[in-house]
Amino acid sequence: MNKIKVETKILTKNEQKAKFLRGVFKQKGVLVLNFLSSPGSGKTSLLEQILPKLVKCYRVAVIEGDLATENDAERIRKLGVLAYQINTHGACHLESSGIEKALGEFDLDKIDILIIENVGNLVCPASFDLGEDYKIVLISTTEGEDKPVKYPTVIKVSSAMIINKIDLLPLLDFDVEKCANYAKGINPRIDTFFISCKTGAGIDKVVKWIEDKFHEKRNLCGC
Ligand code: MG
Ligand code: ZN
């Protein structure tokens, strides 16, 4: 089989399992978020900011994806939040089969929101459906403001873009408006947030967005 055929086959298998998982999540009323970014954009730091706020009202669990180490899951567990670490041993993205396996560690009847932190990579995680409700992409101000146009696929499939490390803006040439406009040009429906995990700026708006999505999924009107 040539390379394209093999990749198509893997994707189809992944999509079938993702569809199955989406059905399970729907039945259980679990909101599932899949966070994507380059390495070092601050996905785990963002979780450290939003989880203490979310756990006040919701039962949250986290699946961490990394090539190696249990480090990120341990950071999440320190907050008292259930976390399962997937080590991909070289694979640069998570697949739905890995999520299915991780679910064996959780009781979905006791979870409202499941957060997946994907492997740090802006390319193939965008193409692998994990059964999530929403993909959320993070970009940090220490990266190029043209990231959205360089990686249009991840912008197209994401419902929200979070620009992190805005506390560093005085030191950098990163133009946040330009970055946001690039993203809107590719995906006009994308919601954009400007945050700093260091100072906490903008974090409440992200939490509110997640709460709204959860209420939408459960047909609730408040916390
Ligand atoms: Mg991380
Ligand atoms: Zn990959």
Short mmCIF file of C-alpha atoms and ligand atoms in Angstrom, two decimals:
data_model
loop_
_atom_site.label_atom_id
_atom_site.label_comp_id
_atom_site.label_asym_id
_atom_site.label_seq_id
_atom_site.Cartn_x
_atom_site.Cartn_y
_atom_site.Cartn_z
CA MET A 1 0.00 0.00 0.00
CA ASN A 2 1.29 3.47 -0.73
CA LYS A 3 1.64 6.14 1.94
CA ILE A 4 -1.59 7.99 1.13
CA LYS A 5 -3.64 4.78 1.26
CA VAL A 6 -2.13 3.82 4.63
CA GLU A 7 -2.86 7.28 6.08
CA THR A 8 -6.44 7.22 4.80
CA LYS A 9 -6.97 3.83 6.38
CA ILE A 10 -5.61 5.01 9.75
CA LEU A 11 -7.84 8.10 9.63
CA THR A 12 -10.93 6.07 8.82
CA LYS A 13 -10.30 3.72 11.72
CA ASN A 14 -9.67 6.73 13.97
CA GLU A 15 -12.86 8.43 12.81
CA GLN A 16 -15.00 5.36 13.43
CA LYS A 17 -13.78 5.13 17.01
CA ALA A 18 -14.15 8.90 17.48
CA LYS A 19 -17.75 8.69 16.30
CA PHE A 20 -18.40 5.93 18.82
CA LEU A 21 -16.79 7.99 21.62
CA ARG A 22 -18.81 11.06 20.65
CA GLY A 23 -21.97 8.97 21.09
CA VAL A 24 -20.83 7.83 24.54
CA PHE A 25 -19.98 11.40 25.60
CA LYS A 26 -23.37 12.59 24.35
CA GLN A 27 -25.23 9.89 26.22
CA LYS A 28 -23.34 10.70 29.43
CA GLY A 29 -23.64 14.47 28.91
CA VAL A 30 -19.88 14.97 29.18
CA LEU A 31 -18.43 18.06 27.51
CA VAL A 32 -15.12 17.14 25.88
CA LEU A 33 -12.47 19.70 24.95
CA ASN A 34 -9.33 18.95 22.94
CA PHE A 35 -6.51 21.49 23.48
CA LEU A 36 -3.92 21.84 20.72
CA SER A 37 -0.75 23.93 20.44
CA SER A 38 2.95 23.92 19.68
CA PRO A 39 5.18 22.65 22.51
CA GLY A 40 5.61 25.31 25.19
CA SER A 41 2.62 27.53 24.32
CA GLY A 42 1.20 26.96 27.79
CA LYS A 43 -1.49 24.28 27.55
CA THR A 44 -0.74 22.78 30.95
CA SER A 45 -0.29 26.23 32.49
CA LEU A 46 -3.71 27.19 31.14
CA LEU A 47 -5.22 24.08 32.71
CA GLU A 48 -3.58 25.03 36.02
CA GLN A 49 -5.41 28.36 35.76
CA ILE A 50 -8.85 27.17 34.66
CA LEU A 51 -9.20 23.94 36.65
CA PRO A 52 -9.38 25.50 40.16
CA LYS A 53 -12.24 27.70 38.86
CA LEU A 54 -14.07 24.91 37.02
CA VAL A 55 -13.93 22.41 39.88
CA LYS A 56 -15.98 24.76 42.06
CA CYS A 57 -19.05 23.90 39.97
CA TYR A 58 -18.17 20.90 37.82
CA ARG A 59 -16.61 17.46 38.02
CA VAL A 60 -13.60 17.62 35.74
CA ALA A 61 -11.08 15.04 34.52
CA VAL A 62 -8.02 15.47 32.32
CA ILE A 63 -6.25 13.26 29.78
CA GLU A 64 -2.67 14.36 29.16
CA GLY A 65 -0.86 13.45 25.94
CA ASP A 66 2.93 13.57 25.77
CA LEU A 67 5.62 11.58 24.00
CA ALA A 68 7.17 10.76 27.37
CA THR A 69 6.96 11.48 31.13
CA GLU A 70 4.11 11.72 33.60
CA ASN A 71 5.04 15.34 34.42
CA ASP A 72 1.93 17.10 33.13
CA ALA A 73 -0.52 14.63 34.70
CA GLU A 74 1.32 15.13 38.01
CA ARG A 75 0.92 18.91 37.71
CA ILE A 76 -2.84 18.41 37.24
CA ARG A 77 -3.12 15.90 40.11
CA LYS A 78 -1.51 18.48 42.42
CA LEU A 79 -4.70 20.51 41.90
CA GLY A 80 -6.74 17.57 43.14
CA VAL A 81 -8.05 16.83 39.65
CA LEU A 82 -8.21 13.33 38.20
CA ALA A 83 -5.60 13.00 35.43
CA TYR A 84 -4.56 10.16 33.15
CA GLN A 85 -1.29 10.38 31.26
CA ILE A 86 -0.95 8.88 27.78
CA ASN A 87 2.64 8.48 26.60
CA THR A 88 2.69 8.16 22.82
CA HIS A 89 6.33 6.93 22.68
CA GLY A 90 7.19 8.93 19.60
CA ALA A 91 3.77 9.48 18.02
CA CYS A 92 3.14 13.19 17.55
CA HIS A 93 -0.63 13.18 18.18
CA LEU A 94 -3.33 11.39 20.19
CA GLU A 95 -5.71 8.96 18.52
CA SER A 96 -9.24 8.00 19.53
CA SER A 97 -8.10 4.48 20.48
CA GLY A 98 -5.87 6.04 23.16
CA ILE A 99 -8.80 8.06 24.50
CA GLU A 100 -10.97 4.95 24.62
CA LYS A 101 -8.27 3.17 26.63
CA ALA A 102 -7.92 6.13 29.01
CA LEU A 103 -11.68 6.11 29.63
CA GLY A 104 -11.24 2.76 31.33
CA GLU A 105 -9.69 4.75 34.21
CA PHE A 106 -12.66 7.11 34.59
CA ASP A 107 -16.31 6.80 35.58
CA LEU A 108 -18.03 9.00 33.00
CA ASP A 109 -21.15 9.10 35.16
CA LYS A 110 -19.11 11.16 37.62
CA ILE A 111 -17.59 13.56 35.07
CA ASP A 112 -19.11 16.75 33.63
CA ILE A 113 -16.16 18.05 31.63
CA LEU A 114 -13.31 16.02 30.14
CA ILE A 115 -10.28 17.98 29.03
CA ILE A 116 -7.77 16.45 26.64
CA GLU A 117 -4.35 18.07 26.34
CA ASN A 118 -2.98 16.84 23.05
CA VAL A 119 0.70 16.32 22.21
CA GLY A 120 2.42 19.66 21.50
CA ASN A 121 2.17 19.85 17.72
CA LEU A 122 0.10 22.09 15.43
CA VAL A 123 0.05 19.73 12.47
CA CYS A 124 -1.48 16.25 12.71
CA PRO A 125 -3.50 16.60 15.97
CA ALA A 126 -5.73 18.86 13.84
CA SER A 127 -6.64 15.89 11.62
CA PHE A 128 -7.34 13.33 14.34
CA ASP A 129 -10.85 13.43 15.73
CA LEU A 130 -10.95 12.27 19.37
CA GLY A 131 -14.73 12.46 19.74
CA GLU A 132 -14.44 15.89 21.36
CA ASP A 133 -17.09 18.62 21.18
CA TYR A 134 -14.58 21.38 20.54
CA LYS A 135 -10.96 21.81 19.59
CA ILE A 136 -9.23 24.80 21.17
CA VAL A 137 -5.93 26.06 19.82
CA LEU A 138 -3.36 27.97 21.84
CA ILE A 139 -0.77 30.30 20.37
CA SER A 140 1.71 32.22 22.48
CA THR A 141 3.14 35.65 21.86
CA THR A 142 6.66 34.21 21.75
CA GLU A 143 5.67 32.49 18.49
CA GLY A 144 5.08 34.24 15.17
CA GLU A 145 1.84 36.24 14.83
CA ASP A 146 1.45 34.55 11.43
CA LYS A 147 0.96 31.10 13.00
CA PRO A 148 -2.73 31.01 11.92
CA VAL A 149 -1.83 31.43 8.24
CA LYS A 150 1.08 29.00 8.48
CA TYR A 151 -1.10 26.34 10.13
CA PRO A 152 -4.55 27.00 8.63
CA THR A 153 -5.91 23.49 9.22
CA VAL A 154 -5.77 23.76 13.00
CA ILE A 155 -7.49 27.17 12.83
CA LYS A 156 -10.21 25.77 10.55
CA VAL A 157 -11.07 22.91 12.91
CA SER A 158 -10.84 24.93 16.15
CA SER A 159 -13.79 26.67 17.78
CA ALA A 160 -11.60 28.94 19.88
CA MET A 161 -8.11 30.41 19.64
CA ILE A 162 -6.38 31.49 22.83
CA ILE A 163 -3.40 33.81 22.59
CA ASN A 164 -1.28 33.25 25.68
CA LYS A 165 1.62 35.14 27.32
CA ILE A 166 0.17 38.61 26.66
CA ASP A 167 2.16 39.80 29.71
CA LEU A 168 5.24 39.59 27.45
CA LEU A 169 3.81 41.88 24.74
CA PRO A 170 5.83 44.98 25.81
CA LEU A 171 9.00 42.99 25.07
CA LEU A 172 7.88 41.53 21.75
CA ASP A 173 6.82 42.59 18.25
CA PHE A 174 3.82 40.25 18.29
CA ASP A 175 0.70 42.05 16.98
CA VAL A 176 -2.28 40.39 18.71
CA GLU A 177 -4.88 42.07 16.49
CA LYS A 178 -3.07 40.91 13.37
CA CYS A 179 -2.91 37.36 14.71
CA ALA A 180 -6.62 37.41 15.56
CA ASN A 181 -7.48 38.79 12.11
CA TYR A 182 -5.41 36.11 10.38
CA ALA A 183 -7.41 33.50 12.27
CA LYS A 184 -10.77 35.17 11.48
CA GLY A 185 -9.79 35.24 7.81
CA ILE A 186 -9.44 31.45 7.87
CA ASN A 187 -12.30 30.68 10.26
CA PRO A 188 -14.75 33.59 10.72
CA ARG A 189 -16.58 31.69 13.50
CA ILE A 190 -13.53 31.24 15.72
CA ASP A 191 -13.75 32.83 19.20
CA THR A 192 -10.55 34.57 20.26
CA PHE A 193 -9.18 35.09 23.76
CA PHE A 194 -6.15 37.02 25.00
CA ILE A 195 -4.70 35.66 28.21
CA SER A 196 -1.71 35.43 30.50
CA CYS A 197 -1.29 32.34 32.64
CA LYS A 198 1.32 34.32 34.56
CA THR A 199 -0.95 37.21 35.63
CA GLY A 200 -4.31 35.47 35.22
CA ALA A 201 -5.52 38.07 32.69
CA GLY A 202 -8.35 36.85 30.48
CA ILE A 203 -8.70 33.50 32.23
CA ASP A 204 -12.26 34.17 33.49
CA LYS A 205 -13.47 34.68 29.92
CA VAL A 206 -12.11 31.28 28.90
CA VAL A 207 -13.79 29.67 31.92
CA LYS A 208 -17.08 31.38 31.01
CA TRP A 209 -16.82 30.07 27.42
CA ILE A 210 -16.34 26.52 28.71
CA GLU A 211 -19.26 26.89 31.15
CA ASP A 212 -21.51 28.16 28.35
CA LYS A 213 -20.57 25.20 26.16
CA PHE A 214 -21.29 22.81 29.02
CA HIS A 215 -24.71 24.35 29.70
CA GLU A 216 -25.47 24.21 26.00
CA LYS A 217 -24.63 20.52 25.93
CA ARG A 218 -26.71 19.72 29.01
CA ASN A 219 -29.46 22.20 28.13
CA LEU A 220 -28.95 23.94 31.47
CA CYS A 221 -29.26 27.63 32.14
CA GLY A 222 -26.78 28.20 34.95
CA CYS A 223 -24.15 26.84 37.32
MG MG B 1 1.76 20.15 28.56
ZN ZN B 2 1.15 13.02 14.50
#
